[in-house]
PDB file of C-alpha atoms in Angstrom:
ATOM      1  CA  GLY T   1      11.996 -45.866 -24.725  1.00  0.00           C
ATOM      2  CA  GLU T   2      14.915 -44.245 -26.496  1.00  0.00           C
ATOM      3  CA  ASN T   3      14.987 -46.074 -29.632  1.00  0.00           C
ATOM      4  CA  VAL T   4      13.640 -45.083 -33.118  1.00  0.00           C
ATOM      5  CA  GLU T   5      12.437 -47.967 -35.164  1.00  0.00           C
ATOM      6  CA  GLN T   6      13.141 -47.535 -38.915  1.00  0.00           C
ATOM      7  CA  HIS T   7      11.712 -49.682 -41.850  1.00  0.00           C
ATOM      8  CA  PRO T   8      12.483 -50.966 -44.405  1.00  0.00           C
ATOM      9  CA  SER T   9      16.321 -51.742 -43.809  1.00  0.00           C
ATOM     10  CA  THR T  10      16.806 -51.986 -47.485  1.00  0.00           C
ATOM     11  CA  LEU T  11      14.432 -50.624 -50.467  1.00  0.00           C
ATOM     12  CA  SER T  12      15.022 -51.036 -54.226  1.00  0.00           C
ATOM     13  CA  VAL T  13      13.067 -49.226 -56.643  1.00  0.00           C
ATOM     14  CA  GLN T  14      13.187 -48.294 -60.377  1.00  0.00           C
ATOM     15  CA  GLU T  15      14.151 -44.949 -61.558  1.00  0.00           C
ATOM     16  CA  GLY T  16      10.981 -42.737 -61.536  1.00  0.00           C
ATOM     17  CA  ASP T  17       9.050 -44.893 -58.842  1.00  0.00           C
ATOM     18  CA  SER T  18       8.448 -43.416 -55.370  1.00  0.00           C
ATOM     19  CA  ALA T  19      10.079 -44.671 -52.204  1.00  0.00           C
ATOM     20  CA  VAL T  20       8.695 -44.369 -48.675  1.00  0.00           C
ATOM     21  CA  ILE T  21      10.621 -45.134 -45.466  1.00  0.00           C
ATOM     22  CA  LYS T  22       8.975 -44.936 -42.140  1.00  0.00           C
ATOM     23  CA  CYS T  23      10.133 -44.394 -38.493  1.00  0.00           C
ATOM     24  CA  THR T  24       8.363 -45.013 -35.239  1.00  0.00           C
ATOM     25  CA  TYR T  25       9.258 -43.688 -31.931  1.00  0.00           C
ATOM     26  CA  SER T  26       7.692 -43.912 -28.283  1.00  0.00           C
ATOM     27  CA  ASP T  27       9.014 -41.031 -26.386  1.00  0.00           C
ATOM     28  CA  SER T  28       5.765 -38.397 -26.704  1.00  0.00           C
ATOM     29  CA  ALA T  29       8.258 -35.542 -25.829  1.00  0.00           C
ATOM     30  CA  SER T  30      10.002 -35.697 -28.939  1.00  0.00           C
ATOM     31  CA  ASN T  31       9.472 -32.672 -30.975  1.00  0.00           C
ATOM     32  CA  TYR T  32      12.103 -32.573 -33.849  1.00  0.00           C
ATOM     33  CA  PHE T  33      12.498 -34.946 -36.412  1.00  0.00           C
ATOM     34  CA  PRO T  34      15.397 -34.749 -39.014  1.00  0.00           C
ATOM     35  CA  TRP T  35      16.222 -37.107 -41.910  1.00  0.00           C
ATOM     36  CA  TYR T  36      19.657 -37.526 -43.179  1.00  0.00           C
ATOM     37  CA  LYS T  37      21.388 -38.882 -46.272  1.00  0.00           C
ATOM     38  CA  GLN T  38      24.557 -40.604 -46.252  1.00  0.00           C
ATOM     39  CA  GLU T  39      26.402 -41.579 -49.478  1.00  0.00           C
ATOM     40  CA  LEU T  40      29.181 -44.115 -49.228  1.00  0.00           C
ATOM     41  CA  GLY T  41      32.093 -42.704 -47.309  1.00  0.00           C
ATOM     42  CA  LYS T  42      30.766 -39.598 -46.722  1.00  0.00           C
ATOM     43  CA  ARG T  43      29.169 -37.730 -43.780  1.00  0.00           C
ATOM     44  CA  PRO T  44      25.354 -37.784 -42.835  1.00  0.00           C
ATOM     45  CA  GLN T  45      23.976 -34.705 -44.670  1.00  0.00           C
ATOM     46  CA  LEU T  46      20.499 -33.102 -43.453  1.00  0.00           C
ATOM     47  CA  ILE T  47      17.833 -33.328 -46.364  1.00  0.00           C
ATOM     48  CA  ILE T  48      14.743 -32.228 -44.714  1.00  0.00           C
ATOM     49  CA  ASP T  49      13.533 -31.865 -40.907  1.00  0.00           C
ATOM     50  CA  ILE T  50       9.948 -31.518 -39.408  1.00  0.00           C
ATOM     51  CA  ARG T  51       9.082 -30.023 -36.188  1.00  0.00           C
ATOM     52  CA  SER T  52       6.019 -31.157 -34.044  1.00  0.00           C
ATOM     53  CA  ASN T  53       3.676 -28.418 -34.917  1.00  0.00           C
ATOM     54  CA  VAL T  54       3.783 -29.178 -38.376  1.00  0.00           C
ATOM     55  CA  GLY T  55       1.991 -32.476 -40.162  1.00  0.00           C
ATOM     56  CA  GLU T  56       3.833 -32.357 -43.493  1.00  0.00           C
ATOM     57  CA  LYS T  57       6.516 -30.484 -45.277  1.00  0.00           C
ATOM     58  CA  LYS T  58       7.859 -30.671 -48.705  1.00  0.00           C
ATOM     59  CA  ASP T  59      11.023 -29.653 -50.642  1.00  0.00           C
ATOM     60  CA  GLN T  60      10.847 -30.519 -54.328  1.00  0.00           C
ATOM     61  CA  ARG T  61      10.830 -34.291 -54.618  1.00  0.00           C
ATOM     62  CA  ILE T  62      10.973 -34.907 -50.997  1.00  0.00           C
ATOM     63  CA  ALA T  63       8.424 -34.571 -48.350  1.00  0.00           C
ATOM     64  CA  VAL T  64       8.048 -35.720 -44.731  1.00  0.00           C
ATOM     65  CA  THR T  65       4.828 -36.456 -42.862  1.00  0.00           C
ATOM     66  CA  LEU T  66       4.719 -36.548 -38.979  1.00  0.00           C
ATOM     67  CA  ASN T  67       1.746 -38.262 -37.052  1.00  0.00           C
ATOM     68  CA  LYS T  68       2.283 -37.335 -33.461  1.00  0.00           C
ATOM     69  CA  THR T  69      -0.927 -39.410 -32.209  1.00  0.00           C
ATOM     70  CA  ALA T  70       0.457 -42.371 -33.814  1.00  0.00           C
ATOM     71  CA  LYS T  71       4.230 -41.502 -33.149  1.00  0.00           C
ATOM     72  CA  HIS T  72       5.314 -42.048 -36.665  1.00  0.00           C
ATOM     73  CA  PHE T  73       6.953 -40.015 -39.395  1.00  0.00           C
ATOM     74  CA  SER T  74       7.776 -40.897 -42.892  1.00  0.00           C
ATOM     75  CA  LEU T  75      10.067 -39.709 -45.776  1.00  0.00           C
ATOM     76  CA  HIS T  76       8.610 -39.727 -49.148  1.00  0.00           C
ATOM     77  CA  ILE T  77      10.806 -39.350 -52.351  1.00  0.00           C
ATOM     78  CA  THR T  78       8.938 -39.035 -55.638  1.00  0.00           C
ATOM     79  CA  GLU T  79      10.396 -39.503 -59.141  1.00  0.00           C
ATOM     80  CA  THR T  80      13.514 -41.258 -57.744  1.00  0.00           C
ATOM     81  CA  GLN T  81      16.960 -40.875 -59.433  1.00  0.00           C
ATOM     82  CA  PRO T  82      19.936 -42.895 -59.426  1.00  0.00           C
ATOM     83  CA  GLU T  83      21.789 -40.300 -57.397  1.00  0.00           C
ATOM     84  CA  ASP T  84      19.205 -40.796 -54.547  1.00  0.00           C
ATOM     85  CA  SER T  85      20.735 -44.139 -53.907  1.00  0.00           C
ATOM     86  CA  ALA T  86      22.134 -43.757 -50.425  1.00  0.00           C
ATOM     87  CA  VAL T  87      21.507 -44.682 -46.712  1.00  0.00           C
ATOM     88  CA  TYR T  88      18.807 -42.650 -45.238  1.00  0.00           C
ATOM     89  CA  PHE T  89      18.623 -42.041 -41.499  1.00  0.00           C
ATOM     90  CA  CYS T  90      15.590 -40.805 -39.528  1.00  0.00           C
ATOM     91  CA  ALA T  91      16.262 -39.192 -36.086  1.00  0.00           C
ATOM     92  CA  ARG T  92      14.560 -37.340 -33.237  1.00  0.00           C
ATOM     93  CA  HIS T  93      15.312 -35.373 -30.233  1.00  0.00           C
ATOM     94  CA  ARG T  94      13.046 -34.002 -27.584  1.00  0.00           C
ATOM     95  CA  GLN T  95      14.878 -30.616 -26.693  1.00  0.00           C
ATOM     96  CA  ALA T  96      17.036 -28.153 -28.481  1.00  0.00           C
ATOM     97  CA  GLY T  97      20.707 -28.789 -27.732  1.00  0.00           C
ATOM     98  CA  THR T  98      20.222 -32.506 -27.047  1.00  0.00           C
ATOM     99  CA  ALA T  99      21.603 -35.361 -29.020  1.00  0.00           C
ATOM    100  CA  LEU T 100      19.752 -36.983 -31.868  1.00  0.00           C
ATOM    101  CA  ILE T 101      18.603 -40.388 -31.621  1.00  0.00           C
ATOM    102  CA  PHE T 102      19.067 -42.180 -34.966  1.00  0.00           C
ATOM    103  CA  GLY T 103      17.226 -44.984 -36.721  1.00  0.00           C
ATOM    104  CA  LYS T 104      19.340 -47.854 -37.991  1.00  0.00           C
ATOM    105  CA  GLY T 105      19.089 -46.638 -41.463  1.00  0.00           C
ATOM    106  CA  THR T 106      17.610 -47.495 -45.033  1.00  0.00           C
ATOM    107  CA  THR T 107      19.629 -48.528 -47.940  1.00  0.00           C
ATOM    108  CA  LEU T 108      17.987 -47.149 -50.840  1.00  0.00           C
ATOM    109  CA  SER T 109      18.706 -48.419 -54.357  1.00  0.00           C
ATOM    110  CA  VAL T 110      17.538 -46.792 -57.368  1.00  0.00           C
ATOM    111  CA  SER T 111      18.138 -48.619 -60.723  1.00  0.00           C
ATOM    112  CA  SER T 112      17.884 -47.198 -64.009  1.00  0.00           C
TER     113      SER T 112
ATOM    114  CA  ASP C   1      31.011 -21.413 -45.506  1.00  0.00           C
ATOM    115  CA  ALA C   2      33.158 -23.584 -43.357  1.00  0.00           C
ATOM    116  CA  GLY C   3      31.409 -26.634 -42.108  1.00  0.00           C
ATOM    117  CA  VAL C   4      32.488 -28.673 -39.086  1.00  0.00           C
ATOM    118  CA  ILE C   5      36.276 -29.857 -39.629  1.00  0.00           C
ATOM    119  CA  GLN C   6      37.530 -32.946 -38.229  1.00  0.00           C
ATOM    120  CA  SER C   7      41.125 -34.289 -38.406  1.00  0.00           C
ATOM    121  CA  PRO C   8      42.504 -36.535 -39.193  1.00  0.00           C
ATOM    122  CA  ARG C   9      40.371 -37.945 -42.003  1.00  0.00           C
ATOM    123  CA  HIS C  10      41.966 -41.430 -41.551  1.00  0.00           C
ATOM    124  CA  GLU C  11      43.989 -43.032 -38.777  1.00  0.00           C
ATOM    125  CA  VAL C  12      45.596 -46.384 -38.651  1.00  0.00           C
ATOM    126  CA  THR C  13      47.449 -47.438 -35.413  1.00  0.00           C
ATOM    127  CA  GLU C  14      48.333 -50.514 -33.447  1.00  0.00           C
ATOM    128  CA  MET C  15      46.275 -51.459 -30.445  1.00  0.00           C
ATOM    129  CA  GLY C  16      47.281 -49.927 -27.305  1.00  0.00           C
ATOM    130  CA  GLN C  17      48.417 -46.527 -28.817  1.00  0.00           C
ATOM    131  CA  GLU C  18      46.863 -43.425 -27.904  1.00  0.00           C
ATOM    132  CA  VAL C  19      44.627 -41.861 -30.384  1.00  0.00           C
ATOM    133  CA  THR C  20      43.469 -38.240 -30.605  1.00  0.00           C
ATOM    134  CA  LEU C  21      40.595 -37.016 -32.804  1.00  0.00           C
ATOM    135  CA  ARG C  22      39.942 -33.403 -33.359  1.00  0.00           C
ATOM    136  CA  CYS C  23      36.802 -31.534 -34.125  1.00  0.00           C
ATOM    137  CA  LYS C  24      36.349 -27.456 -34.919  1.00  0.00           C
ATOM    138  CA  PRO C  25      32.621 -26.734 -34.969  1.00  0.00           C
ATOM    139  CA  ILE C  26      30.654 -24.466 -37.155  1.00  0.00           C
ATOM    140  CA  SER C  27      31.589 -20.900 -35.867  1.00  0.00           C
ATOM    141  CA  GLY C  28      28.743 -19.503 -33.594  1.00  0.00           C
ATOM    142  CA  HIS C  29      27.440 -22.951 -32.831  1.00  0.00           C
ATOM    143  CA  ASN C  30      27.327 -23.822 -29.001  1.00  0.00           C
ATOM    144  CA  SER C  31      26.325 -27.461 -29.083  1.00  0.00           C
ATOM    145  CA  LEU C  32      28.936 -30.032 -30.214  1.00  0.00           C
ATOM    146  CA  PHE C  33      28.284 -33.733 -30.434  1.00  0.00           C
ATOM    147  CA  TRP C  34      30.783 -36.886 -30.982  1.00  0.00           C
ATOM    148  CA  TYR C  35      28.986 -39.891 -32.753  1.00  0.00           C
ATOM    149  CA  ARG C  36      30.446 -43.097 -33.397  1.00  0.00           C
ATOM    150  CA  GLN C  37      29.221 -44.990 -36.597  1.00  0.00           C
ATOM    151  CA  THR C  38      29.786 -49.039 -36.999  1.00  0.00           C
ATOM    152  CA  MET C  39      27.923 -51.626 -39.318  1.00  0.00           C
ATOM    153  CA  MET C  40      26.764 -53.307 -36.193  1.00  0.00           C
ATOM    154  CA  ARG C  41      25.545 -50.404 -34.089  1.00  0.00           C
ATOM    155  CA  GLY C  42      24.657 -47.650 -36.383  1.00  0.00           C
ATOM    156  CA  LEU C  43      25.194 -43.975 -35.436  1.00  0.00           C
ATOM    157  CA  GLU C  44      25.494 -43.741 -31.669  1.00  0.00           C
ATOM    158  CA  LEU C  45      25.944 -40.640 -29.363  1.00  0.00           C
ATOM    159  CA  LEU C  46      29.236 -40.876 -27.388  1.00  0.00           C
ATOM    160  CA  ILE C  47      29.099 -37.506 -25.691  1.00  0.00           C
ATOM    161  CA  TYR C  48      27.921 -33.902 -26.272  1.00  0.00           C
ATOM    162  CA  PHE C  49      28.849 -30.345 -24.795  1.00  0.00           C
ATOM    163  CA  ASN C  50      26.683 -27.367 -24.466  1.00  0.00           C
ATOM    164  CA  ASN C  51      28.692 -24.195 -24.098  1.00  0.00           C
ATOM    165  CA  ASN C  52      31.679 -26.030 -23.739  1.00  0.00           C
ATOM    166  CA  VAL C  53      30.308 -28.101 -20.874  1.00  0.00           C
ATOM    167  CA  PRO C  54      29.824 -31.941 -21.085  1.00  0.00           C
ATOM    168  CA  ILE C  55      26.152 -32.599 -20.695  1.00  0.00           C
ATOM    169  CA  ASP C  56      25.719 -36.113 -21.365  1.00  0.00           C
ATOM    170  CA  ASP C  57      28.795 -38.636 -21.583  1.00  0.00           C
ATOM    171  CA  SER C  58      26.564 -41.747 -21.083  1.00  0.00           C
ATOM    172  CA  GLY C  59      27.442 -43.175 -24.447  1.00  0.00           C
ATOM    173  CA  MET C  60      31.183 -43.186 -23.699  1.00  0.00           C
ATOM    174  CA  PRO C  61      32.124 -46.886 -23.864  1.00  0.00           C
ATOM    175  CA  GLU C  62      34.481 -46.948 -20.853  1.00  0.00           C
ATOM    176  CA  ASP C  63      37.220 -45.101 -19.144  1.00  0.00           C
ATOM    177  CA  ARG C  64      39.504 -45.463 -22.075  1.00  0.00           C
ATOM    178  CA  PHE C  65      37.616 -42.756 -23.815  1.00  0.00           C
ATOM    179  CA  SER C  66      37.519 -39.137 -22.830  1.00  0.00           C
ATOM    180  CA  ALA C  67      36.430 -35.998 -24.423  1.00  0.00           C
ATOM    181  CA  LYS C  68      37.191 -32.224 -23.943  1.00  0.00           C
ATOM    182  CA  MET C  69      36.194 -28.902 -25.151  1.00  0.00           C
ATOM    183  CA  PRO C  70      38.614 -26.434 -23.803  1.00  0.00           C
ATOM    184  CA  ASN C  71      37.040 -23.668 -26.059  1.00  0.00           C
ATOM    185  CA  ALA C  72      34.139 -22.817 -28.322  1.00  0.00           C
ATOM    186  CA  SER C  73      35.988 -23.658 -31.345  1.00  0.00           C
ATOM    187  CA  PHE C  74      37.822 -26.925 -30.594  1.00  0.00           C
ATOM    188  CA  SER C  75      37.072 -30.415 -29.157  1.00  0.00           C
ATOM    189  CA  THR C  76      38.997 -33.642 -28.627  1.00  0.00           C
ATOM    190  CA  LEU C  77      38.281 -37.137 -28.350  1.00  0.00           C
ATOM    191  CA  LYS C  78      40.932 -39.349 -26.925  1.00  0.00           C
ATOM    192  CA  ILE C  79      41.149 -43.111 -26.614  1.00  0.00           C
ATOM    193  CA  GLN C  80      43.823 -44.609 -24.591  1.00  0.00           C
ATOM    194  CA  PRO C  81      44.516 -47.331 -24.825  1.00  0.00           C
ATOM    195  CA  SER C  82      43.126 -48.222 -27.933  1.00  0.00           C
ATOM    196  CA  GLU C  83      41.791 -51.573 -28.966  1.00  0.00           C
ATOM    197  CA  PRO C  84      40.654 -53.224 -32.362  1.00  0.00           C
ATOM    198  CA  ARG C  85      36.888 -53.032 -31.170  1.00  0.00           C
ATOM    199  CA  ASP C  86      37.283 -49.144 -31.386  1.00  0.00           C
ATOM    200  CA  SER C  87      37.608 -49.293 -35.059  1.00  0.00           C
ATOM    201  CA  ALA C  88      34.757 -47.165 -36.488  1.00  0.00           C
ATOM    202  CA  VAL C  89      34.059 -43.914 -38.185  1.00  0.00           C
ATOM    203  CA  TYR C  90      33.936 -41.086 -35.493  1.00  0.00           C
ATOM    204  CA  PHE C  91      31.718 -37.962 -36.423  1.00  0.00           C
ATOM    205  CA  CYS C  92      31.443 -34.507 -34.980  1.00  0.00           C
ATOM    206  CA  ALA C  93      28.503 -32.647 -35.254  1.00  0.00           C
ATOM    207  CA  SER C  94      27.537 -28.994 -34.098  1.00  0.00           C
ATOM    208  CA  SER C  95      24.391 -27.008 -33.805  1.00  0.00           C
ATOM    209  CA  LEU C  96      22.942 -23.771 -32.433  1.00  0.00           C
ATOM    210  CA  SER C  97      21.014 -24.408 -29.370  1.00  0.00           C
ATOM    211  CA  GLY C  98      18.994 -21.973 -27.290  1.00  0.00           C
ATOM    212  CA  GLN C  99      16.895 -20.897 -30.270  1.00  0.00           C
ATOM    213  CA  GLY C 100      14.480 -23.738 -30.614  1.00  0.00           C
ATOM    214  CA  ASN C 101      15.162 -26.973 -32.525  1.00  0.00           C
ATOM    215  CA  GLN C 102      18.148 -26.405 -35.084  1.00  0.00           C
ATOM    216  CA  PRO C 103      19.724 -28.801 -37.384  1.00  0.00           C
ATOM    217  CA  GLN C 104      22.964 -30.627 -36.490  1.00  0.00           C
ATOM    218  CA  HIS C 105      25.662 -30.612 -39.212  1.00  0.00           C
ATOM    219  CA  PHE C 106      28.064 -33.241 -39.342  1.00  0.00           C
ATOM    220  CA  GLY C 107      31.712 -33.182 -40.184  1.00  0.00           C
ATOM    221  CA  ASP C 108      33.355 -35.579 -42.708  1.00  0.00           C
ATOM    222  CA  GLY C 109      34.437 -37.882 -40.109  1.00  0.00           C
ATOM    223  CA  THR C 110      37.601 -39.620 -38.930  1.00  0.00           C
ATOM    224  CA  ARG C 111      37.947 -43.313 -39.989  1.00  0.00           C
ATOM    225  CA  LEU C 112      39.855 -45.321 -37.241  1.00  0.00           C
ATOM    226  CA  SER C 113      41.472 -48.524 -37.551  1.00  0.00           C
ATOM    227  CA  ILE C 114      43.045 -50.248 -34.770  1.00  0.00           C
ATOM    228  CA  LEU C 115      45.307 -53.197 -35.692  1.00  0.00           C
TER     229      LEU C 115
END
């Protein structure tokens, strides 16, 4: 249906390790998948997005992969740093100009 | 570059009072979204507008909530009368639609507390 399932809900890693967050969806018409980072008390900020005609996108230490057949997409953060600690939300929508459907969020804690 | 501007940043009021939240989207953006964020329900859409026209208000909880967009640079979300369960952070976001999928940019939110 409409929901986006996001896992895990919490993730704790050591500085320098990698972190992976996965989201699944069921609406095959979805074609845009952004990821947002929200620090405590702040607004969600777009960190990376991917469109359905692409399987992977990378921006420095973050990357997103999309498997349209399996209907899942993942956020990968390499060489994590304490400042990566935040809540990360995946989202999807099916059409430009329509609202995003958000996952429930993953609280990432990076300890030094 | 001015982002999405929301006011007030914080609002504390007693139940039964009218609350009005305001949003100025990024100049040139033609889609505007109102979201509500709570611990229990996460980020959920309340209503969105394209070219100042409400498109989907299915997320508006009940008749106590109303939203308007009188022009391309201003929108309001009104709660009347307010109830304690309306306490949440309300975000406004805007994007440019009609040119493929474009990112939505969020304002800093209004933290609303109804006593």
